[in-house]
CSV table of C-alpha atoms and ligand atoms in Angstrom, one decimal:
chain,number,residue,atom,x,y,z
A,1,UNK,CA,-87.3,-18.8,68.7
A,2,UNK,CA,-88.6,-21.6,70.9
A,3,UNK,CA,-86.4,-24.6,71.3
A,4,UNK,CA,-88.6,-26.6,69.0
A,5,UNK,CA,-88.5,-23.9,66.4
A,6,UNK,CA,-84.7,-23.9,66.6
A,7,UNK,CA,-84.6,-27.7,65.9
A,8,UNK,CA,-87.1,-27.5,63.1
A,9,UNK,CA,-85.3,-24.7,61.4
A,10,UNK,CA,-82.0,-26.4,61.8
A,11,UNK,CA,-83.4,-29.6,60.4
A,12,UNK,CA,-84.7,-27.8,57.3
A,13,UNK,CA,-81.3,-26.3,56.6
A,14,UNK,CA,-79.0,-29.2,57.2
A,15,UNK,CA,-78.4,-32.3,55.2
A,16,UNK,CA,-80.0,-35.2,57.1
A,17,UNK,CA,-76.9,-37.2,58.0
A,18,UNK,CA,-77.3,-37.4,61.8
A,19,UNK,CA,-79.8,-38.9,64.2
A,20,UNK,CA,-79.6,-36.1,66.8
A,21,UNK,CA,-80.9,-36.1,70.3
A,22,UNK,CA,-83.8,-33.6,70.6
A,23,UNK,CA,-81.8,-30.9,72.4
A,24,UNK,CA,-80.1,-27.7,71.3
A,25,UNK,CA,-77.0,-26.9,73.3
A,26,UNK,CA,-76.1,-23.4,74.1
A,27,UNK,CA,-73.2,-23.2,76.5
A,28,UNK,CA,-70.9,-25.1,78.8
A,29,UNK,CA,-69.3,-24.7,82.2
A,30,UNK,CA,-66.9,-27.1,83.8
A,31,UNK,CA,-68.3,-30.6,83.1
A,32,UNK,CA,-71.9,-29.4,82.5
A,33,UNK,CA,-73.7,-28.3,79.4
A,34,UNK,CA,-76.8,-26.1,79.2
A,35,UNK,CA,-79.5,-26.1,76.5
A,36,UNK,CA,-81.5,-23.2,75.1
A,37,UNK,CA,-84.0,-23.6,78.0
A,38,UNK,CA,-81.3,-23.4,80.6
A,39,UNK,CA,-81.6,-27.1,81.5
A,40,UNK,CA,-78.4,-28.5,82.9
A,41,UNK,CA,-76.7,-31.7,81.7
A,42,UNK,CA,-73.8,-33.7,83.2
A,43,UNK,CA,-71.6,-34.4,80.3
A,44,UNK,CA,-70.2,-38.0,80.0
A,45,UNK,CA,-69.8,-37.7,76.2
A,46,UNK,CA,-67.4,-34.7,75.9
A,47,UNK,CA,-68.5,-34.1,72.3
A,48,UNK,CA,-67.4,-37.7,71.5
A,49,UNK,CA,-64.2,-37.8,73.5
A,50,UNK,CA,-63.0,-34.3,72.5
A,51,UNK,CA,-63.5,-31.8,75.3
A,52,UNK,CA,-60.9,-33.2,77.7
A,53,UNK,CA,-60.6,-29.9,79.6
A,54,UNK,CA,-64.4,-29.6,79.9
A,55,UNK,CA,-65.9,-26.2,79.2
A,56,UNK,CA,-64.9,-22.6,80.0
A,57,UNK,CA,-61.2,-23.4,80.9
A,58,UNK,CA,-60.0,-19.8,81.3
A,59,UNK,CA,-56.4,-20.5,80.6
A,60,UNK,CA,-57.2,-22.3,77.3
A,61,UNK,CA,-59.8,-19.6,76.3
A,62,UNK,CA,-57.4,-16.7,76.9
A,63,UNK,CA,-54.7,-18.4,74.9
A,64,UNK,CA,-57.1,-18.8,72.1
A,65,UNK,CA,-58.3,-15.2,72.3
A,66,UNK,CA,-54.7,-14.0,72.3
A,67,UNK,CA,-54.0,-16.1,69.2
A,68,UNK,CA,-57.1,-14.7,67.5
A,69,UNK,CA,-55.7,-11.2,68.1
A,70,UNK,CA,-52.3,-12.2,66.8
A,71,UNK,CA,-53.0,-14.3,63.8
A,72,UNK,CA,-55.7,-16.8,62.9
A,73,UNK,CA,-54.5,-18.2,59.6
A,74,UNK,CA,-51.2,-18.2,57.6
A,75,UNK,CA,-51.3,-21.2,55.2
A,76,UNK,CA,-48.4,-23.5,54.8
A,77,UNK,CA,-46.6,-21.2,52.4
A,78,UNK,CA,-44.9,-19.8,55.6
A,79,UNK,CA,-43.9,-21.0,59.0
A,80,UNK,CA,-45.9,-19.7,62.0
A,81,UNK,CA,-44.9,-19.6,65.6
A,82,UNK,CA,-47.9,-21.5,67.0
A,83,UNK,CA,-47.4,-24.4,64.6
A,84,UNK,CA,-43.7,-24.7,65.7
A,85,UNK,CA,-44.7,-24.7,69.4
A,86,UNK,CA,-47.5,-27.3,68.8
A,87,UNK,CA,-45.2,-29.6,66.8
A,88,UNK,CA,-42.5,-29.5,69.5
A,89,UNK,CA,-45.1,-30.2,72.2
A,90,UNK,CA,-46.7,-33.0,70.3
A,91,UNK,CA,-43.3,-34.6,69.6
A,92,UNK,CA,-42.6,-34.5,73.3
A,93,UNK,CA,-45.8,-36.4,74.3
A,94,UNK,CA,-46.0,-38.8,71.5
A,95,UNK,CA,-42.3,-39.8,71.4
A,96,UNK,CA,-42.5,-39.6,67.6
A,97,UNK,CA,-40.1,-37.6,65.4
A,98,UNK,CA,-42.1,-35.6,62.9
A,99,UNK,CA,-45.6,-34.3,62.8
A,100,UNK,CA,-48.0,-33.3,60.0
A,101,UNK,CA,-51.1,-31.2,61.1
A,102,UNK,CA,-54.5,-31.9,59.7
A,103,UNK,CA,-58.0,-30.5,60.3
A,104,UNK,CA,-59.6,-33.7,61.5
A,105,UNK,CA,-59.1,-37.3,62.5
A,106,UNK,CA,-60.2,-38.6,59.1
A,107,UNK,CA,-57.7,-36.4,57.3
A,108,UNK,CA,-54.9,-37.6,59.6
A,109,UNK,CA,-55.8,-41.2,58.7
A,110,UNK,CA,-55.7,-40.3,55.0
A,111,UNK,CA,-52.3,-38.8,55.4
A,112,UNK,CA,-51.0,-41.8,57.3
A,113,UNK,CA,-52.3,-44.2,54.6
A,114,UNK,CA,-50.6,-42.1,51.9
A,115,UNK,CA,-47.4,-41.9,53.8
A,116,UNK,CA,-47.3,-45.7,54.1
A,117,UNK,CA,-47.8,-46.2,50.3
A,118,UNK,CA,-45.2,-43.5,49.6
A,119,UNK,CA,-42.8,-45.3,51.9
A,120,UNK,CA,-43.2,-48.5,49.9
A,121,UNK,CA,-42.8,-46.6,46.7
A,122,UNK,CA,-39.5,-45.0,47.8
A,123,UNK,CA,-38.2,-48.3,49.2
A,124,UNK,CA,-39.2,-49.9,45.9
A,125,UNK,CA,-40.9,-52.8,47.6
A,126,UNK,CA,-44.0,-52.7,45.4
A,127,UNK,CA,-46.2,-52.9,48.5
A,128,UNK,CA,-49.6,-51.1,48.6
A,129,UNK,CA,-52.1,-53.2,50.7
A,130,UNK,CA,-53.5,-52.5,54.1
A,131,UNK,CA,-54.6,-54.7,56.9
A,132,UNK,CA,-57.1,-53.3,59.3
A,133,UNK,CA,-59.2,-54.9,62.1
A,134,UNK,CA,-62.8,-56.0,62.4
A,135,UNK,CA,-64.9,-53.6,64.3
A,136,UNK,CA,-62.5,-50.7,63.7
A,137,UNK,CA,-63.4,-47.2,62.9
A,138,UNK,CA,-61.0,-44.8,61.0
A,139,UNK,CA,-63.3,-42.2,59.4
A,140,UNK,CA,-65.7,-41.6,56.5
A,141,UNK,CA,-63.7,-40.3,53.6
A,142,UNK,CA,-63.0,-42.8,50.7
A,143,UNK,CA,-59.5,-43.8,52.1
A,144,UNK,CA,-60.4,-43.9,55.8
A,145,UNK,CA,-63.7,-45.7,55.0
A,146,UNK,CA,-61.8,-48.3,53.0
A,147,UNK,CA,-60.0,-49.3,56.1
A,148,UNK,CA,-63.1,-49.1,58.3
A,149,UNK,CA,-64.9,-52.4,58.8
A,150,UNK,CA,-68.6,-51.5,59.1
A,151,UNK,CA,-70.7,-52.7,56.3
A,152,UNK,CA,-73.5,-50.2,56.8
A,153,UNK,CA,-71.0,-47.3,56.4
A,154,UNK,CA,-69.3,-48.9,53.4
A,155,UNK,CA,-72.1,-50.4,51.3
A,156,UNK,CA,-73.5,-47.2,49.7
A,157,UNK,CA,-70.1,-46.1,48.5
A,158,UNK,CA,-68.5,-49.1,46.9
A,159,UNK,CA,-66.2,-49.7,45.2
A,160,UNK,CA,-63.7,-48.5,47.9
A,161,UNK,CA,-60.0,-48.5,47.5
A,162,UNK,CA,-58.6,-52.0,46.7
A,163,UNK,CA,-56.1,-54.0,48.7
A,164,UNK,CA,-57.7,-53.8,52.2
A,165,UNK,CA,-58.4,-56.8,54.3
A,166,UNK,CA,-59.7,-57.2,57.8
A,167,UNK,CA,-58.2,-59.3,60.6
A,168,UNK,CA,-59.8,-60.4,63.9
A,169,UNK,CA,-58.9,-57.9,66.6
A,170,UNK,CA,-56.8,-59.5,69.3
A,171,UNK,CA,-56.1,-62.6,67.1
A,172,UNK,CA,-52.5,-62.4,65.9
A,173,UNK,CA,-52.8,-65.5,63.8
A,174,UNK,CA,-55.7,-64.0,61.8
A,175,UNK,CA,-53.4,-61.0,61.1
A,176,UNK,CA,-50.5,-63.2,60.0
A,177,UNK,CA,-52.8,-65.1,57.6
A,178,UNK,CA,-53.6,-61.9,55.8
A,179,UNK,CA,-50.0,-60.7,55.4
A,180,UNK,CA,-48.7,-60.9,51.8
A,181,UNK,CA,-45.7,-59.4,49.9
A,182,UNK,CA,-48.1,-56.5,49.1
A,183,UNK,CA,-48.8,-55.5,52.6
A,184,UNK,CA,-47.5,-52.0,53.3
A,185,UNK,CA,-49.2,-51.2,56.6
A,186,UNK,CA,-51.3,-52.6,59.5
A,187,UNK,CA,-53.6,-50.0,61.0
A,188,UNK,CA,-55.3,-50.4,64.4
A,189,UNK,CA,-56.8,-48.7,67.4
A,190,UNK,CA,-55.1,-49.8,70.6
A,191,UNK,CA,-58.5,-49.4,72.1
A,192,UNK,CA,-61.5,-49.5,69.7
A,193,UNK,CA,-63.9,-46.7,70.5
A,194,UNK,CA,-66.8,-46.7,68.0
A,195,UNK,CA,-66.5,-50.5,67.7
A,196,UNK,CA,-67.6,-51.1,71.3
A,197,UNK,CA,-64.7,-50.2,73.7
A,198,UNK,CA,-62.5,-53.2,72.9
A,199,UNK,CA,-59.0,-53.1,74.4
A,200,UNK,CA,-56.1,-54.7,72.6
A,201,UNK,CA,-54.3,-57.3,74.7
A,202,UNK,CA,-50.6,-56.9,75.6
A,203,UNK,CA,-49.8,-60.0,73.5
A,204,UNK,CA,-51.6,-58.6,70.5
A,205,UNK,CA,-50.0,-55.2,70.5
A,206,UNK,CA,-46.5,-56.7,71.0
A,207,UNK,CA,-47.2,-59.3,68.4
A,208,UNK,CA,-48.2,-56.7,65.8
A,209,UNK,CA,-45.1,-54.7,66.5
A,210,UNK,CA,-42.9,-57.7,66.1
A,211,UNK,CA,-44.7,-58.9,63.0
A,212,UNK,CA,-44.3,-55.5,61.3
A,213,UNK,CA,-40.6,-55.4,62.1
A,214,UNK,CA,-40.0,-58.9,60.7
A,215,UNK,CA,-42.0,-58.3,57.6
A,216,UNK,CA,-41.0,-54.7,56.8
A,217,UNK,CA,-44.6,-53.5,57.3
A,218,UNK,CA,-45.5,-50.1,58.9
A,219,UNK,CA,-47.5,-50.1,62.1
A,220,UNK,CA,-50.1,-47.3,62.2
A,221,UNK,CA,-51.8,-46.7,65.6
A,222,UNK,CA,-55.0,-44.7,65.4
A,223,UNK,CA,-55.0,-42.8,68.8
A,224,UNK,CA,-57.7,-40.4,67.7
A,225,UNK,CA,-60.2,-41.5,70.4
A,226,UNK,CA,-58.1,-43.4,72.9
A,227,UNK,CA,-55.2,-41.1,72.9
A,228,UNK,CA,-54.4,-37.8,74.7
A,229,UNK,CA,-54.8,-39.0,78.3
A,230,UNK,CA,-58.0,-40.9,78.0
A,231,UNK,CA,-56.7,-44.3,79.1
A,232,UNK,CA,-54.5,-42.9,81.8
A,233,UNK,CA,-51.5,-42.8,79.6
A,234,UNK,CA,-50.9,-39.9,77.2
A,235,UNK,CA,-51.3,-42.3,74.3
A,236,UNK,CA,-52.8,-45.8,74.6
A,237,UNK,CA,-50.0,-47.5,72.7
A,238,UNK,CA,-47.5,-46.2,75.4
A,239,UNK,CA,-49.2,-48.4,78.0
A,240,UNK,CA,-48.1,-51.4,76.0
A,241,UNK,CA,-44.6,-50.1,75.6
A,242,UNK,CA,-45.2,-50.1,71.8
A,243,UNK,CA,-43.9,-47.3,69.5
A,244,UNK,CA,-45.7,-47.4,66.1
A,245,UNK,CA,-44.2,-46.2,62.9
A,246,UNK,CA,-47.0,-43.7,62.4
A,247,UNK,CA,-49.4,-42.4,65.0
A,248,UNK,CA,-52.7,-40.7,64.2
A,249,UNK,CA,-54.4,-38.4,66.5
A,250,UNK,CA,-57.2,-35.7,66.7
A,251,UNK,CA,-60.3,-35.3,69.0
A,252,UNK,CA,-58.9,-34.2,72.4
A,253,UNK,CA,-55.6,-32.8,71.1
A,254,UNK,CA,-57.2,-29.4,70.4
A,255,UNK,CA,-59.8,-29.4,73.3
A,256,UNK,CA,-62.6,-28.8,70.8
A,257,UNK,CA,-60.8,-26.6,68.2
A,258,UNK,CA,-60.9,-28.8,65.1
A,259,UNK,CA,-57.4,-30.2,64.6
A,260,UNK,CA,-55.7,-33.6,63.9
A,261,UNK,CA,-52.2,-34.8,63.2
A,262,UNK,CA,-50.2,-37.8,62.1
A,263,UNK,CA,-46.7,-38.3,63.5
A,264,UNK,CA,-44.0,-40.6,62.2
A,265,UNK,CA,-40.5,-41.9,63.0
A,266,UNK,CA,-37.5,-40.3,61.3
A,267,UNK,CA,-37.2,-43.4,59.1
A,268,UNK,CA,-40.7,-43.0,57.7
A,269,UNK,CA,-40.3,-39.3,57.4
A,270,UNK,CA,-37.1,-39.7,55.4
A,271,UNK,CA,-38.6,-42.3,53.1
A,272,UNK,CA,-42.1,-41.1,52.5
A,273,UNK,CA,-43.8,-37.7,51.9
A,274,UNK,CA,-41.9,-35.1,50.1
A,275,UNK,CA,-42.8,-31.5,48.9
A,276,UNK,CA,-45.7,-31.9,46.6
A,277,UNK,CA,-47.0,-35.2,47.9
A,278,UNK,CA,-49.5,-34.0,50.4
A,279,UNK,CA,-50.9,-30.8,51.7
A,280,UNK,CA,-53.7,-28.8,53.3
A,281,UNK,CA,-54.6,-25.1,53.4
A,282,UNK,CA,-55.7,-25.0,57.0
A,283,UNK,CA,-53.4,-27.8,58.5
A,284,UNK,CA,-51.0,-26.2,61.0
A,285,UNK,CA,-53.3,-23.2,61.3
A,286,UNK,CA,-52.1,-20.9,64.1
A,287,UNK,CA,-55.4,-20.9,66.0
A,288,UNK,CA,-55.7,-24.7,66.0
A,289,UNK,CA,-52.0,-25.1,66.9
A,290,UNK,CA,-52.4,-22.6,69.8
A,291,UNK,CA,-55.1,-25.0,71.1
A,292,UNK,CA,-52.8,-28.0,70.8
A,293,UNK,CA,-49.8,-26.3,72.5
A,294,UNK,CA,-51.9,-25.0,75.4
A,295,UNK,CA,-53.8,-28.3,75.8
A,296,UNK,CA,-50.5,-30.2,76.2
A,297,UNK,CA,-49.1,-27.6,78.5
A,298,UNK,CA,-52.1,-27.8,80.8
A,299,UNK,CA,-52.2,-31.7,80.7
A,300,UNK,CA,-48.6,-31.9,81.6
A,301,UNK,CA,-48.6,-29.3,84.4
A,302,UNK,CA,-51.8,-30.7,85.9
A,303,UNK,CA,-50.7,-34.4,85.7
A,304,UNK,CA,-53.8,-35.4,83.7
A,305,UNK,CA,-52.7,-39.0,83.4
A,306,UNK,CA,-52.5,-39.6,87.1
A,307,UNK,CA,-55.9,-37.9,87.5
A,308,UNK,CA,-57.5,-40.1,84.8
A,309,UNK,CA,-56.0,-43.2,86.4
A,310,UNK,CA,-57.5,-42.3,89.8
A,311,UNK,CA,-60.9,-41.2,88.6
A,312,UNK,CA,-61.0,-44.0,86.0
A,313,UNK,CA,-60.5,-46.7,88.7
A,314,UNK,CA,-63.3,-45.1,90.7
A,315,UNK,CA,-65.5,-45.1,87.6
A,316,UNK,CA,-64.7,-48.8,87.0
A,317,UNK,CA,-65.8,-49.7,90.6
A,318,UNK,CA,-69.1,-47.8,90.2
A,319,UNK,CA,-69.8,-49.4,86.8
A,320,UNK,CA,-69.0,-52.8,88.3
A,321,UNK,CA,-71.6,-52.1,91.0
A,322,UNK,CA,-74.2,-51.1,88.4
A,323,UNK,CA,-73.4,-54.3,86.4
A,324,UNK,CA,-74.0,-56.4,89.4
A,325,UNK,CA,-77.3,-54.8,90.3
A,326,UNK,CA,-78.7,-54.8,86.7
A,327,UNK,CA,-79.3,-58.1,84.8
A,328,UNK,CA,-79.3,-56.4,81.5
A,329,UNK,CA,-75.6,-55.4,81.8
A,330,UNK,CA,-73.4,-58.2,80.5
A,331,UNK,CA,-70.0,-56.6,81.1
A,332,UNK,CA,-67.9,-53.6,81.8
A,333,UNK,CA,-65.2,-52.7,79.2
A,334,UNK,CA,-62.3,-50.3,78.8
A,335,UNK,CA,-60.1,-48.4,81.2
A,336,UNK,CA,-59.4,-44.9,82.5
A,337,UNK,CA,-62.0,-42.5,81.2
A,338,UNK,CA,-63.0,-44.5,78.2
A,339,UNK,CA,-65.2,-47.2,79.5
A,340,UNK,CA,-68.3,-49.0,78.4
A,341,UNK,CA,-71.2,-51.2,79.6
A,342,UNK,CA,-72.3,-53.9,77.2
A,343,UNK,CA,-76.0,-54.7,77.5
A,344,UNK,CA,-78.2,-57.5,76.3
A,345,UNK,CA,-80.2,-55.1,74.2
A,346,UNK,CA,-79.9,-51.9,72.1
A,347,UNK,CA,-79.0,-48.9,74.4
A,348,UNK,CA,-80.8,-46.1,72.5
A,349,UNK,CA,-83.7,-46.1,75.0
A,350,UNK,CA,-81.2,-45.7,77.8
A,351,UNK,CA,-79.2,-42.9,76.3
A,352,UNK,CA,-82.6,-41.1,75.5
A,353,UNK,CA,-83.9,-41.6,79.1
A,354,UNK,CA,-80.6,-40.4,80.5
A,355,UNK,CA,-80.8,-37.2,78.4
A,356,UNK,CA,-84.2,-36.5,79.9
A,357,UNK,CA,-82.7,-37.0,83.4
A,358,UNK,CA,-79.9,-34.5,82.6
A,359,UNK,CA,-77.1,-36.9,81.7
A,360,UNK,CA,-75.3,-37.0,78.4
A,361,UNK,CA,-74.1,-40.5,77.5
A,362,UNK,CA,-73.6,-42.1,74.0
A,363,UNK,CA,-73.5,-45.6,72.5
A,364,UNK,CA,-70.7,-47.5,70.8
A,365,UNK,CA,-72.3,-49.9,68.2
A,366,UNK,CA,-75.8,-50.6,69.3
A,367,UNK,CA,-75.4,-52.5,72.5
A,368,UNK,CA,-72.6,-50.6,74.4
A,369,UNK,CA,-73.1,-47.5,76.6
A,370,UNK,CA,-69.9,-45.5,76.1
A,371,UNK,CA,-68.6,-43.2,78.8
A,372,UNK,CA,-66.0,-40.7,77.6
A,373,UNK,CA,-66.4,-37.7,79.9
A,374,UNK,CA,-64.1,-34.7,80.1
A,375,UNK,CA,-60.8,-35.8,81.6
A,376,UNK,CA,-61.2,-33.2,84.4
A,377,UNK,CA,-64.2,-34.9,86.0
A,378,UNK,CA,-64.0,-35.6,89.8
A,379,UNK,CA,-65.3,-38.6,91.8
A,380,UNK,CA,-68.4,-36.6,92.8
A,381,UNK,CA,-69.4,-36.4,89.1
A,382,UNK,CA,-68.9,-40.1,88.7
A,383,UNK,CA,-71.3,-40.6,91.7
A,384,UNK,CA,-73.8,-38.2,90.1
A,385,UNK,CA,-73.6,-40.1,86.8
A,386,UNK,CA,-73.9,-43.5,88.5
A,387,UNK,CA,-77.1,-42.3,90.4
A,388,UNK,CA,-78.8,-41.3,87.2
A,389,UNK,CA,-77.7,-44.3,85.1
A,390,UNK,CA,-78.6,-46.6,88.0
A,391,UNK,CA,-82.1,-45.2,88.1
A,392,UNK,CA,-82.4,-45.5,84.3
A,393,UNK,CA,-81.2,-49.1,84.3
A,394,UNK,CA,-83.5,-50.0,87.2
A,395,UNK,CA,-86.5,-48.8,85.1
A,396,UNK,CA,-85.7,-51.2,82.3
A,397,UNK,CA,-88.4,-53.8,81.7
B,401,PLP,C1,-63.5,-40.0,65.5
B,401,PLP,C2,-62.5,-41.0,65.0
B,401,PLP,C3,-62.0,-40.9,63.7
B,401,PLP,C4,-62.4,-39.8,62.7
B,401,PLP,O1,-62.1,-38.5,63.2
B,401,PLP,P1,-62.9,-37.2,62.7
B,401,PLP,O2,-62.2,-36.1,63.4
B,401,PLP,O3,-64.3,-37.4,63.0
B,401,PLP,O4,-62.6,-37.2,61.2
B,401,PLP,C5,-61.0,-41.8,63.2
B,401,PLP,N1,-60.6,-42.8,64.0
B,401,PLP,C6,-61.1,-43.0,65.3
B,401,PLP,C7,-60.5,-44.1,66.2
B,401,PLP,C8,-62.1,-42.1,65.8
B,401,PLP,O5,-62.6,-42.3,67.0
């Protein structure tokens, strides 16, 4: 089939839920992807902040192949060795006490929301309501969508679950105004990804932590996009010195194998989900867990956080240069290897042109270029990206 025939056939067979770029990817190597015509792309999207190790990491791939030969699936009727190892490793890097494995970020959010309500039930507080943040993103299922503040995503599916209110991100007073005797949890991303690369301030994160302690509310940190090394810390909340009651993760934790998790403190674990309350057939699947355990092993051995800090600072400098040279760029946002450029216009033309030039970049909301490359990129790749993006920005009218 020709590349065009591939796309047309795929379009006929799939439900039309995505606006895809006109390219069919075939394989990856390092930080580059190749399409069906053999065209090479520098990847600054990482499959939406997922492929931290890039492509073709032989150590990861052999671990996965070994696990396939040993055992792919077991269900949660039994223990399995890979799940045990992944849970131990994840506890180590999160600093949380207990882990529940899911198959995606959305499912991890669902589990966290359920755990928070069950906690209130067991503590007999009668609490059930959630506070989330404006411009947040937590997923598309009914529960996760209910705590996601994006009207275009919500409108077609109302009524969503009741008892959710949205505060202004980085405005502690606006959160306090929404707290009632019914509030069971506050959920937030320490660094909002989909919402435009917005970082929480130190004051806000500490303020939420204190408020939750004082009011008996659980703090849920959604680290799905900003966690797992991306900010230069293993998890973004750690750079604020804040330990949430529940931490939600996915995306990069399995290096591309679909897996998520929510982790909690011993207190929440003791007073929330019990046998029968929650479950999943695939969650804790040996193949997915082998990916998690190996990813964490490689990240720790290679010192991924220090690498991200170094290359991230270099990326910030390069983006600042671009911002200075191009009037359409209003500001640089983010940190580490989750950064963005906010423009005075929609960025879809720019991401499209970059694609033609062999650079994969994505947007966050309509006016922010989002840069979330594999965490293993080197400075030379940042230079290559900046050259292409600089050319594309210079061609703007
Ligand atoms: C991607 C994302 C989700 C949803 O994760 P899925 O794996 O797509 O279900 C939730 N929260 C945040 C912050 C995300 O970036």
